Amino acid sequence: MNSSCTLDSPQTKSEYLNDVISKTMAKNPNEPEFLQAVKEVLSSLEPVVLKHETEYKDLALLERVVEPERIITFRVPWIDDNGKARVNRGFRVQFNGTLGPYKGGLRFHPTVNQSIMKFLGFEQIFKNALTCLPIGGGKGGSDFDPKGKSDNEIMRFCQSFMTELQKHIGQDVDVPAGDIGVGAREIGFLFGQYRRIKNNYEAGVLTGKGLDYGGSLARKEATGYGLIYFMREMLAANGLNLSGNTVIISGSGNVAIYAAEKALSYGAKVVAMSDSNGCIYDKDGIKLDIIKELKEVKRARIKEYLNHCPNAEYKENNGEIPAVYTIKADIVLPCATQNDITLAGAKALVENGAKAVGEGANMPCTNEAIEYFLKNNVLVAPGKAANAGGVATSALEMCQNSMRYFWSFDEVDKKLDGIMTNIFAETKKAAEVYGLGNNYVAGANIAAFRKIAKAMKSQGLI
Ligand code: NDP
């Protein structure tokens, strides 16, 4: 789902903010996802900007925050299994390096374009700041579609992609990782080609590596587990908990699977998961082992779950609301892709009694959907904060690579839990300080922005 919400004129009380939003909209007219992300973040910064308006204006701080430091696009030629030459487009957006080397995943999906790369890179700046680890914001990828490709085709594509990308990355420069369509297999091929070209074992140049060559234990689980740690904190702060609640999850990839695993461990009942075609509904609770086998081993469609659990139901997507969001649940975890929950989806979920939404994916709710949830007292854990466990553990992977040492699964998992607990505390504090109640969407944006603004100010006009 890549259709964005409507982008009306900004209406904050800060003239400076309105001006920056308007100019960004005029400058990037063909980038709806990027504009959606900018508008969502900047509008929520109103109380902070009103306090520091002259200072930020003099430093052109917001104008610089919305402008990537660098965008690299490149051609990726490769040969398919029939010997036919193919060409894709590669991207790396090095958005903001104030807090550390650019850090953010690579997405391989046919919908990838500059708008999507920029929205993801922009979000990443704030997410990475929230982790309190020394990492800047970046993102990259390609419009290459890995679905249906052989391992050899994936390898040839990754080798060609890295042949160009290696000119622009390095363990102290820019450190990519996985995202949609890029998992351990792809990271392995990318790392191999980097090492071959550089003739240098620079383990920290990529994260999400295999455990046998510099990967971190718990990295695979980190985004999903981290989401649930954040949800645990958010629910507890509002007198709720996971135990005994029903959960629906969109997606059945890396984030979705490990969010489901951790939610189950806290006593929640996961009744639905999905892929881009439709969802399965198992009122007795999803058997996660079957999903793992289908998705992590066989790379099959989720519909095949019915071959193993004939009592479950399969609902095909048709219409504006993806089938998974038509199922009744207390807790909703969108873990697939952007703009998955539109206003119509939000209304259906509220009608069905949803109490909390946890964004495992990046920007899975449109701005209108978020507003609707908040107005209807549905708690929202914003992706920037709630899915930061992946990048945080990637930073822990870099740390282990630098030490030439590794931590046990439990050590990494404990650090991850601590980081997510702290992110929630910072988010909550910022929301309270600025009188925003339990609007954690604004709280996370403000907490992150204040860190970035301070560091950008210290580093001068660059
Ligand atoms: P995966 O590729 O492992 O899984 C993606 C899942 O989402 C699949 O089930 C896929 O279904 C589904 N999906 C993808 N595109 C669409 C679409 N257009 N419509 C409906 N469903 C779709 O990716 P991840 O789990 O790694 O990433 C999921 C989300 O989490 C993304 O937004 C990503 O940016 C975000 N994220 C990921 C992190 C990570 O560590 N991996 C870290 C932080 C955020 P199908 O197989 O049918 O395509």
Short mmCIF file of C-alpha atoms and ligand atoms in Angstrom, two decimals:
data_model
loop_
_atom_site.label_atom_id
_atom_site.label_comp_id
_atom_site.label_asym_id
_atom_site.label_seq_id
_atom_site.Cartn_x
_atom_site.Cartn_y
_atom_site.Cartn_z
CA MET A 1 0.00 0.00 0.00
CA ASN A 2 1.68 3.16 -1.08
CA SER A 3 -1.18 5.58 -1.55
CA SER A 4 -0.74 8.44 0.87
CA CYS A 5 -3.26 10.49 2.75
CA THR A 6 -4.40 13.93 1.68
CA LEU A 7 -1.83 16.66 2.19
CA ASP A 8 -3.72 19.81 3.06
CA SER A 9 -2.03 23.09 3.89
CA PRO A 10 -0.36 23.16 7.29
CA GLN A 11 -2.27 24.81 10.14
CA THR A 12 0.06 25.13 13.09
CA LYS A 13 0.38 28.27 15.23
CA SER A 14 4.00 28.72 14.15
CA GLU A 15 4.50 30.79 11.02
CA TYR A 16 7.98 29.36 10.62
CA LEU A 17 6.70 25.78 10.77
CA ASN A 18 3.91 26.48 8.30
CA ASP A 19 6.39 28.12 5.97
CA VAL A 20 8.83 25.18 6.07
CA ILE A 21 6.02 22.67 5.51
CA SER A 22 4.63 24.68 2.56
CA LYS A 23 8.06 25.07 0.98
CA THR A 24 8.83 21.37 1.42
CA MET A 25 5.53 20.51 -0.24
CA ALA A 26 6.25 22.87 -3.15
CA LYS A 27 9.81 21.54 -3.56
CA ASN A 28 8.88 17.84 -3.57
CA PRO A 29 5.52 17.70 -5.33
CA ASN A 30 5.89 14.14 -6.56
CA GLU A 31 6.86 12.60 -3.24
CA PRO A 32 3.61 11.93 -1.35
CA GLU A 33 5.02 9.48 1.21
CA PHE A 34 7.90 11.82 2.04
CA LEU A 35 5.54 14.77 2.43
CA GLN A 36 3.22 12.70 4.60
CA ALA A 37 6.10 11.86 6.95
CA VAL A 38 7.37 15.44 7.04
CA LYS A 39 3.94 16.86 7.74
CA GLU A 40 3.27 14.33 10.49
CA VAL A 41 6.56 15.05 12.26
CA LEU A 42 6.75 18.80 11.80
CA SER A 43 3.14 19.47 12.79
CA SER A 44 3.65 17.58 16.03
CA LEU A 45 6.69 19.75 16.87
CA GLU A 46 4.52 22.85 17.18
CA PRO A 47 4.91 23.32 20.96
CA VAL A 48 8.73 23.00 20.80
CA VAL A 49 9.09 25.22 17.75
CA LEU A 50 6.86 27.90 19.29
CA LYS A 51 9.26 28.02 22.24
CA HIS A 52 12.41 28.31 20.10
CA GLU A 53 11.05 29.87 16.90
CA THR A 54 13.63 32.63 16.40
CA GLU A 55 16.58 30.40 17.24
CA TYR A 56 15.52 27.59 14.89
CA LYS A 57 14.70 30.06 12.14
CA ASP A 58 18.10 31.74 12.40
CA LEU A 59 19.79 28.34 12.16
CA ALA A 60 17.49 27.20 9.29
CA LEU A 61 17.15 24.13 11.45
CA LEU A 62 13.91 22.74 10.08
CA GLU A 63 14.87 23.46 6.47
CA ARG A 64 18.01 21.40 7.06
CA VAL A 65 16.18 18.58 8.85
CA VAL A 66 13.93 17.97 5.82
CA GLU A 67 16.75 18.12 3.24
CA PRO A 68 18.84 14.93 2.84
CA GLU A 69 22.59 15.47 3.12
CA ARG A 70 22.98 13.31 0.02
CA ILE A 71 20.93 11.06 -2.29
CA ILE A 72 22.69 8.49 -4.43
CA THR A 73 20.85 6.72 -7.25
CA PHE A 74 22.43 4.18 -9.50
CA ARG A 75 21.87 1.59 -12.21
CA VAL A 76 21.86 -2.08 -11.20
CA PRO A 77 22.33 -4.37 -14.22
CA TRP A 78 22.12 -8.14 -13.71
CA ILE A 79 21.54 -11.34 -15.69
CA ASP A 80 18.52 -13.56 -14.98
CA ASP A 81 18.52 -17.36 -15.12
CA ASN A 82 17.52 -17.29 -18.81
CA GLY A 83 20.57 -15.22 -19.69
CA LYS A 84 18.48 -12.09 -20.20
CA ALA A 85 19.92 -8.72 -19.16
CA ARG A 86 17.81 -6.84 -16.60
CA VAL A 87 18.17 -3.38 -15.08
CA ASN A 88 16.89 -2.00 -11.78
CA ARG A 89 17.37 1.28 -9.96
CA GLY A 90 19.34 1.45 -6.71
CA PHE A 91 19.10 4.15 -4.02
CA ARG A 92 20.87 5.26 -0.88
CA VAL A 93 19.58 8.31 0.97
CA GLN A 94 22.13 9.61 3.48
CA PHE A 95 19.70 11.82 5.28
CA ASN A 96 21.34 13.08 8.45
CA GLY A 97 24.72 12.12 9.89
CA THR A 98 24.69 14.43 12.91
CA LEU A 99 24.49 11.69 15.53
CA GLY A 100 26.73 9.08 13.87
CA PRO A 101 27.32 7.11 10.65
CA TYR A 102 24.19 6.96 8.50
CA LYS A 103 22.25 3.88 9.55
CA GLY A 104 19.13 2.33 8.05
CA GLY A 105 17.97 -0.65 6.07
CA LEU A 106 17.80 -1.61 2.41
CA ARG A 107 14.39 -2.40 0.92
CA PHE A 108 13.99 -4.54 -2.20
CA HIS A 109 10.41 -4.18 -3.42
CA PRO A 110 8.89 -3.17 -6.79
CA THR A 111 7.22 -0.13 -5.19
CA VAL A 112 10.54 1.44 -4.12
CA ASN A 113 11.04 4.96 -5.44
CA GLN A 114 12.68 8.17 -4.24
CA SER A 115 9.64 9.26 -2.23
CA ILE A 116 9.57 6.01 -0.28
CA MET A 117 13.34 6.08 0.27
CA LYS A 118 13.15 9.66 1.54
CA PHE A 119 10.23 9.03 3.88
CA LEU A 120 12.02 6.03 5.35
CA GLY A 121 15.31 7.93 5.66
CA PHE A 122 13.56 10.87 7.30
CA GLU A 123 11.79 8.65 9.84
CA GLN A 124 15.07 6.88 10.53
CA ILE A 125 16.74 10.07 11.79
CA PHE A 126 14.20 10.38 14.60
CA LYS A 127 14.07 6.67 15.34
CA ASN A 128 17.83 6.42 15.65
CA ALA A 129 17.96 9.48 17.91
CA LEU A 130 15.45 7.82 20.25
CA THR A 131 17.72 4.81 20.74
CA CYS A 132 20.33 7.15 22.32
CA LEU A 133 22.98 5.23 20.34
CA PRO A 134 25.46 7.01 18.04
CA ILE A 135 23.78 6.49 14.68
CA GLY A 136 22.60 8.93 12.00
CA GLY A 137 19.68 8.38 9.64
CA GLY A 138 19.75 6.79 6.18
CA LYS A 139 17.85 4.32 4.01
CA GLY A 140 18.28 2.59 0.68
CA GLY A 141 17.07 -0.12 -1.61
CA SER A 142 15.90 -0.96 -5.07
CA ASP A 143 12.75 -1.50 -7.13
CA PHE A 144 13.99 -5.09 -7.62
CA ASP A 145 11.33 -7.70 -6.77
CA PRO A 146 12.88 -10.70 -5.00
CA LYS A 147 9.62 -12.69 -5.16
CA GLY A 148 9.92 -15.70 -7.45
CA LYS A 149 13.65 -15.18 -8.08
CA SER A 150 16.11 -18.05 -7.70
CA ASP A 151 18.93 -17.88 -5.14
CA ASN A 152 21.38 -17.37 -8.02
CA GLU A 153 19.38 -14.44 -9.39
CA ILE A 154 19.25 -12.89 -5.91
CA MET A 155 23.02 -13.35 -5.59
CA ARG A 156 23.78 -11.76 -8.98
CA PHE A 157 21.49 -8.85 -8.21
CA CYS A 158 23.04 -8.30 -4.76
CA GLN A 159 26.56 -8.44 -6.20
CA SER A 160 25.74 -5.85 -8.84
CA PHE A 161 23.95 -3.64 -6.29
CA MET A 162 26.94 -3.74 -3.92
CA THR A 163 29.44 -3.10 -6.72
CA GLU A 164 28.04 0.44 -6.87
CA LEU A 165 26.92 0.90 -3.24
CA GLN A 166 30.37 0.05 -1.82
CA LYS A 167 31.70 3.39 -3.07
CA HIS A 168 29.44 5.19 -0.61
CA ILE A 169 29.40 3.10 2.58
CA GLY A 170 31.81 1.99 5.32
CA GLN A 171 31.65 1.10 9.00
CA ASP A 172 32.27 4.74 10.01
CA VAL A 173 30.40 6.22 7.04
CA ASP A 174 27.12 4.48 6.37
CA VAL A 175 25.97 1.10 7.63
CA PRO A 176 23.01 -0.49 5.78
CA ALA A 177 20.90 -3.40 7.09
CA GLY A 178 17.79 -5.33 6.00
CA ASP A 179 14.20 -4.22 5.49
CA ILE A 180 11.35 -5.53 3.33
CA GLY A 181 12.76 -8.11 0.91
CA VAL A 182 16.24 -8.01 2.45
CA GLY A 183 16.96 -10.69 5.04
CA ALA A 184 19.93 -12.84 6.06
CA ARG A 185 20.33 -14.34 2.56
CA GLU A 186 20.62 -10.94 0.87
CA ILE A 187 22.86 -9.45 3.59
CA GLY A 188 25.20 -12.44 3.15
CA PHE A 189 25.55 -11.87 -0.61
CA LEU A 190 25.97 -8.11 -0.13
CA PHE A 191 28.62 -8.58 2.55
CA GLY A 192 30.53 -11.12 0.45
CA GLN A 193 30.73 -8.74 -2.50
CA TYR A 194 31.79 -5.80 -0.28
CA ARG A 195 34.59 -7.87 1.25
CA ARG A 196 35.73 -9.07 -2.15
CA ILE A 197 35.90 -5.58 -3.66
CA LYS A 198 37.50 -3.89 -0.62
CA ASN A 199 39.78 -6.80 0.26
CA ASN A 200 39.07 -5.88 3.85
CA TYR A 201 37.10 -7.69 6.55
CA GLU A 202 35.09 -4.72 7.70
CA ALA A 203 32.45 -6.55 9.71
CA GLY A 204 30.67 -3.40 10.87
CA VAL A 205 29.78 -2.22 7.37
CA LEU A 206 26.47 -4.11 7.32
CA THR A 207 24.21 -5.36 10.08
CA GLY A 208 21.80 -8.27 10.15
CA LYS A 209 24.71 -10.55 9.23
CA GLY A 210 24.67 -14.31 9.76
CA LEU A 211 25.79 -15.47 13.21
CA ASP A 212 28.76 -17.32 11.72
CA TYR A 213 30.34 -14.17 10.28
CA GLY A 214 29.77 -11.29 12.68
CA GLY A 215 26.01 -11.12 13.20
CA SER A 216 24.48 -10.49 16.60
CA LEU A 217 22.36 -12.93 18.51
CA ALA A 218 18.81 -11.56 18.88
CA ARG A 219 19.11 -9.21 15.88
CA LYS A 220 16.61 -11.29 13.91
CA GLU A 221 14.11 -11.11 16.75
CA ALA A 222 14.87 -7.54 17.78
CA THR A 223 12.30 -5.43 15.92
CA GLY A 224 9.36 -7.65 16.82
CA TYR A 225 10.49 -8.25 20.40
CA GLY A 226 11.25 -4.55 20.82
CA LEU A 227 7.77 -3.65 19.62
CA ILE A 228 6.25 -5.82 22.31
CA TYR A 229 8.56 -4.43 25.02
CA PHE A 230 7.39 -0.96 24.03
CA MET A 231 3.74 -2.09 24.02
CA ARG A 232 4.18 -3.67 27.46
CA GLU A 233 5.40 -0.33 28.84
CA MET A 234 2.74 1.74 27.07
CA LEU A 235 -0.09 -0.56 28.14
CA ALA A 236 1.16 -0.67 31.73
CA ALA A 237 1.33 3.14 31.88
CA ASN A 238 -2.36 3.13 30.97
CA GLY A 239 -3.50 0.35 33.31
CA LEU A 240 -3.59 -2.34 30.61
CA ASN A 241 -1.50 -5.38 29.69
CA LEU A 242 -0.96 -7.94 26.96
CA SER A 243 -2.08 -10.99 28.86
CA GLY A 244 -5.45 -12.36 27.81
CA ASN A 245 -5.90 -9.82 25.03
CA THR A 246 -6.48 -10.78 21.39
CA VAL A 247 -3.98 -9.49 18.84
CA ILE A 248 -4.11 -9.14 15.06
CA ILE A 249 -0.88 -8.64 13.10
CA SER A 250 -0.51 -7.49 9.51
CA GLY A 251 2.38 -9.07 7.65
CA SER A 252 4.10 -12.38 8.27
CA GLY A 253 7.69 -11.32 7.68
CA ASN A 254 10.53 -10.69 10.10
CA VAL A 255 8.85 -8.05 12.26
CA ALA A 256 5.43 -9.75 12.33
CA ILE A 257 6.75 -13.19 13.27
CA TYR A 258 8.86 -12.04 16.22
CA ALA A 259 6.21 -9.61 17.46
CA ALA A 260 3.83 -12.57 17.50
CA GLU A 261 6.37 -14.73 19.33
CA LYS A 262 6.94 -12.20 22.11
CA ALA A 263 3.24 -11.30 22.39
CA LEU A 264 2.47 -15.00 22.89
CA SER A 265 5.11 -15.21 25.60
CA TYR A 266 3.27 -12.45 27.50
CA GLY A 267 0.01 -14.42 27.34
CA ALA A 268 -1.65 -12.60 24.43
CA LYS A 269 -3.66 -14.54 21.86
CA VAL A 270 -2.67 -13.84 18.24
CA VAL A 271 -5.67 -14.66 16.05
CA ALA A 272 -4.70 -13.27 12.63
CA MET A 273 -1.66 -12.65 10.44
CA SER A 274 -1.42 -11.70 6.77
CA ASP A 275 0.65 -11.25 3.64
CA SER A 276 0.03 -8.97 0.68
CA ASN A 277 -2.71 -11.27 -0.68
CA GLY A 278 -4.86 -11.78 2.39
CA CYS A 279 -4.99 -12.99 5.97
CA ILE A 280 -5.57 -16.11 7.98
CA TYR A 281 -7.88 -16.03 10.97
CA ASP A 282 -7.49 -18.78 13.55
CA LYS A 283 -9.86 -18.19 16.43
CA ASP A 284 -8.00 -20.79 18.53
CA GLY A 285 -4.78 -18.81 18.16
CA ILE A 286 -2.24 -18.86 15.32
CA LYS A 287 0.30 -21.70 15.41
CA LEU A 288 3.47 -19.69 14.95
CA ASP A 289 5.67 -22.68 14.10
CA ILE A 290 3.62 -23.20 10.96
CA ILE A 291 3.94 -19.55 9.94
CA LYS A 292 7.72 -19.71 10.50
CA GLU A 293 8.02 -22.82 8.36
CA LEU A 294 5.88 -21.29 5.58
CA LYS A 295 7.57 -17.89 5.56
CA GLU A 296 11.14 -18.40 6.76
CA VAL A 297 11.83 -21.76 5.12
CA LYS A 298 9.45 -22.33 2.21
CA ARG A 299 8.86 -18.67 1.24
CA ALA A 300 5.23 -19.69 0.63
CA ARG A 301 1.93 -17.75 0.69
CA ILE A 302 0.11 -17.46 4.01
CA LYS A 303 -2.96 -19.11 2.53
CA GLU A 304 -1.10 -22.42 2.81
CA TYR A 305 -1.63 -22.23 6.59
CA LEU A 306 -5.02 -23.84 5.87
CA ASN A 307 -3.26 -27.00 4.63
CA HIS A 308 -2.00 -27.44 8.20
CA CYS A 309 -4.92 -25.96 10.18
CA PRO A 310 -8.09 -26.62 8.17
CA ASN A 311 -10.26 -25.02 10.86
CA ALA A 312 -8.71 -21.62 10.26
CA GLU A 313 -10.20 -19.21 7.71
CA TYR A 314 -8.52 -17.39 4.84
CA LYS A 315 -9.76 -13.95 3.82
CA GLU A 316 -8.56 -12.48 0.54
CA ASN A 317 -7.84 -8.74 0.39
CA ASN A 318 -10.39 -6.79 -1.58
CA GLY A 319 -11.40 -3.21 -1.06
CA GLU A 320 -9.77 -0.40 0.87
CA ILE A 321 -9.49 -2.22 4.17
CA PRO A 322 -7.00 -5.12 4.16
CA ALA A 323 -8.84 -8.24 5.36
CA VAL A 324 -6.77 -8.54 8.54
CA TYR A 325 -8.17 -5.26 9.89
CA THR A 326 -11.74 -6.50 9.62
CA ILE A 327 -11.07 -9.00 12.42
CA LYS A 328 -12.02 -8.08 15.98
CA ALA A 329 -9.09 -7.60 18.35
CA ASP A 330 -7.98 -5.66 21.42
CA ILE A 331 -4.50 -4.95 20.11
CA VAL A 332 -3.51 -4.23 16.51
CA LEU A 333 0.07 -4.59 15.29
CA PRO A 334 0.58 -3.37 11.72
CA CYS A 335 3.89 -5.00 10.73
CA ALA A 336 3.75 -5.03 6.91
CA THR A 337 4.14 -1.77 5.07
CA GLN A 338 3.24 1.94 4.90
CA ASN A 339 -0.30 3.33 4.72
CA ASP A 340 -1.82 -0.03 5.48
CA ILE A 341 -4.39 1.49 7.88
CA THR A 342 -6.34 4.31 6.30
CA LEU A 343 -9.16 6.24 7.96
CA ALA A 344 -11.63 3.56 6.84
CA GLY A 345 -9.48 0.85 8.44
CA ALA A 346 -9.12 2.89 11.63
CA LYS A 347 -12.90 3.29 11.85
CA ALA A 348 -13.43 -0.45 11.41
CA LEU A 349 -10.88 -1.23 14.12
CA VAL A 350 -12.36 1.27 16.59
CA GLU A 351 -15.83 -0.11 15.88
CA ASN A 352 -14.46 -3.56 16.71
CA GLY A 353 -13.18 -2.38 20.09
CA ALA A 354 -9.43 -1.94 19.49
CA LYS A 355 -7.68 -0.49 22.56
CA ALA A 356 -4.14 -0.06 21.28
CA VAL A 357 -2.17 0.04 18.02
CA GLY A 358 1.55 -0.72 17.87
CA GLU A 359 3.31 0.28 14.66
CA GLY A 360 5.84 -2.46 13.87
CA ALA A 361 6.08 -1.22 10.28
CA ASN A 362 7.21 2.24 9.25
CA MET A 363 4.27 4.66 8.84
CA PRO A 364 1.64 1.90 8.58
CA CYS A 365 -1.12 4.32 9.62
CA THR A 366 -2.05 7.35 7.56
CA ASN A 367 -2.08 10.66 9.42
CA GLU A 368 -5.89 10.63 9.35
CA ALA A 369 -5.96 7.13 10.85
CA ILE A 370 -3.69 8.22 13.70
CA GLU A 371 -5.83 11.27 14.42
CA TYR A 372 -8.92 9.08 14.47
CA PHE A 373 -7.35 6.59 16.88
CA LEU A 374 -6.21 9.33 19.25
CA LYS A 375 -9.61 11.05 19.17
CA ASN A 376 -11.23 7.73 20.08
CA ASN A 377 -8.85 7.04 22.97
CA VAL A 378 -7.01 4.24 21.22
CA LEU A 379 -3.38 4.23 22.36
CA VAL A 380 -0.88 4.51 19.50
CA ALA A 381 2.73 3.33 19.76
CA PRO A 382 4.39 5.22 16.88
CA GLY A 383 6.72 3.23 14.60
CA LYS A 384 9.63 5.60 15.10
CA ALA A 385 9.73 4.61 18.74
CA ALA A 386 8.07 1.21 18.83
CA ASN A 387 10.04 -0.45 16.01
CA ALA A 388 13.40 1.09 16.96
CA GLY A 389 14.53 -2.20 18.53
CA GLY A 390 15.81 -3.42 15.16
CA VAL A 391 18.15 -0.55 14.52
CA ALA A 392 19.15 -0.41 18.19
CA THR A 393 20.26 -4.04 18.04
CA SER A 394 22.01 -3.32 14.75
CA ALA A 395 23.99 -0.68 16.65
CA LEU A 396 24.75 -3.34 19.28
CA GLU A 397 25.94 -5.59 16.43
CA MET A 398 28.30 -2.79 15.30
CA CYS A 399 29.50 -2.47 18.86
CA GLN A 400 30.28 -6.21 19.10
CA ASN A 401 32.05 -6.07 15.71
CA SER A 402 34.25 -3.21 16.95
CA MET A 403 35.14 -5.15 20.09
CA ARG A 404 35.71 -8.33 18.04
CA TYR A 405 33.59 -10.06 20.63
CA PHE A 406 30.00 -11.18 21.02
CA TRP A 407 27.34 -11.17 23.68
CA SER A 408 24.94 -14.01 24.51
CA PHE A 409 21.33 -13.93 23.34
CA ASP A 410 20.17 -13.00 26.85
CA GLU A 411 22.68 -10.16 27.15
CA VAL A 412 21.55 -8.61 23.86
CA ASP A 413 17.89 -9.18 24.66
CA LYS A 414 18.28 -7.52 28.08
CA LYS A 415 19.99 -4.51 26.50
CA LEU A 416 17.18 -4.35 23.92
CA ASP A 417 14.53 -4.45 26.66
CA GLY A 418 16.35 -1.67 28.50
CA ILE A 419 16.57 0.47 25.35
CA MET A 420 12.86 0.04 24.53
CA THR A 421 11.85 0.74 28.13
CA ASN A 422 13.93 3.92 28.02
CA ILE A 423 12.46 4.97 24.65
CA PHE A 424 8.98 4.67 26.11
CA ALA A 425 10.01 6.64 29.22
CA GLU A 426 11.49 9.45 27.08
CA THR A 427 8.42 9.47 24.83
CA LYS A 428 6.04 9.64 27.78
CA LYS A 429 8.08 12.34 29.48
CA ALA A 430 8.13 14.55 26.38
CA ALA A 431 4.37 14.13 25.95
CA GLU A 432 3.82 15.11 29.59
CA VAL A 433 6.21 18.07 29.57
CA TYR A 434 4.42 19.53 26.55
CA GLY A 435 0.92 18.82 27.94
CA LEU A 436 0.05 16.21 25.33
CA GLY A 437 -1.34 13.54 27.68
CA ASN A 438 -0.86 10.08 26.22
CA ASN A 439 -0.24 11.27 22.67
CA TYR A 440 2.92 9.20 22.26
CA VAL A 441 3.09 9.99 18.55
CA ALA A 442 3.89 13.61 19.29
CA GLY A 443 5.90 12.64 22.39
CA ALA A 444 8.29 10.47 20.36
CA ASN A 445 8.74 13.11 17.67
CA ILE A 446 9.50 15.79 20.24
CA ALA A 447 11.90 13.66 22.29
CA ALA A 448 13.84 12.73 19.14
CA PHE A 449 13.80 16.19 17.60
CA ARG A 450 15.20 17.86 20.70
CA LYS A 451 18.25 15.57 20.62
CA ILE A 452 18.85 16.14 16.92
CA ALA A 453 18.29 19.90 17.11
CA LYS A 454 20.78 20.26 19.97
CA ALA A 455 23.48 18.30 18.13
CA MET A 456 22.85 20.11 14.83
CA LYS A 457 23.18 23.44 16.61
CA SER A 458 26.50 22.36 18.15
CA GLN A 459 27.91 21.28 14.78
CA GLY A 460 27.22 24.59 13.02
CA LEU A 461 25.64 25.38 9.67
CA ILE A 462 26.44 22.29 7.62
P1 NDP B 1 9.65 -8.68 5.38
O1 NDP B 1 10.03 -8.57 3.96
O2 NDP B 1 10.29 -9.69 6.23
O3 NDP B 1 8.06 -8.88 5.49
C1 NDP B 1 7.18 -7.95 4.96
C2 NDP B 1 5.75 -8.45 5.19
O4 NDP B 1 4.85 -7.41 4.83
C3 NDP B 1 5.40 -9.65 4.33
O5 NDP B 1 4.46 -10.43 5.01
C4 NDP B 1 4.79 -8.99 3.10
O6 NDP B 1 3.89 -9.81 2.38
C5 NDP B 1 4.06 -7.83 3.71
N1 NDP B 1 3.96 -6.73 2.73
C6 NDP B 1 4.98 -6.14 2.09
N2 NDP B 1 4.53 -5.22 1.23
C7 NDP B 1 3.20 -5.25 1.35
C8 NDP B 1 2.16 -4.53 0.73
N3 NDP B 1 2.42 -3.60 -0.21
N4 NDP B 1 0.89 -4.79 1.12
C9 NDP B 1 0.64 -5.73 2.06
N5 NDP B 1 1.58 -6.47 2.66
C10 NDP B 1 2.85 -6.23 2.32
O7 NDP B 1 9.85 -7.21 5.99
P2 NDP B 1 10.04 -6.78 7.50
O8 NDP B 1 9.22 -7.62 8.39
O9 NDP B 1 11.49 -6.66 7.76
O10 NDP B 1 9.47 -5.29 7.49
C11 NDP B 1 8.09 -5.00 7.71
C12 NDP B 1 7.94 -3.53 8.08
O11 NDP B 1 8.71 -3.24 9.27
C13 NDP B 1 8.42 -2.53 7.03
O12 NDP B 1 7.63 -1.36 7.10
C14 NDP B 1 9.83 -2.19 7.51
O13 NDP B 1 10.26 -0.93 7.03
C15 NDP B 1 9.59 -2.16 9.01
N6 NDP B 1 10.79 -2.32 9.83
C16 NDP B 1 11.58 -3.43 9.70
C17 NDP B 1 12.68 -3.58 10.51
C18 NDP B 1 13.52 -4.82 10.49
O14 NDP B 1 14.40 -4.95 11.37
N7 NDP B 1 13.30 -5.76 9.59
C19 NDP B 1 13.09 -2.52 11.47
C20 NDP B 1 12.12 -1.45 11.60
C21 NDP B 1 11.04 -1.36 10.77
P3 NDP B 1 4.34 -10.45 0.96
O15 NDP B 1 5.29 -11.54 1.30
O16 NDP B 1 3.07 -10.91 0.36
O17 NDP B 1 4.99 -9.33 0.19
#
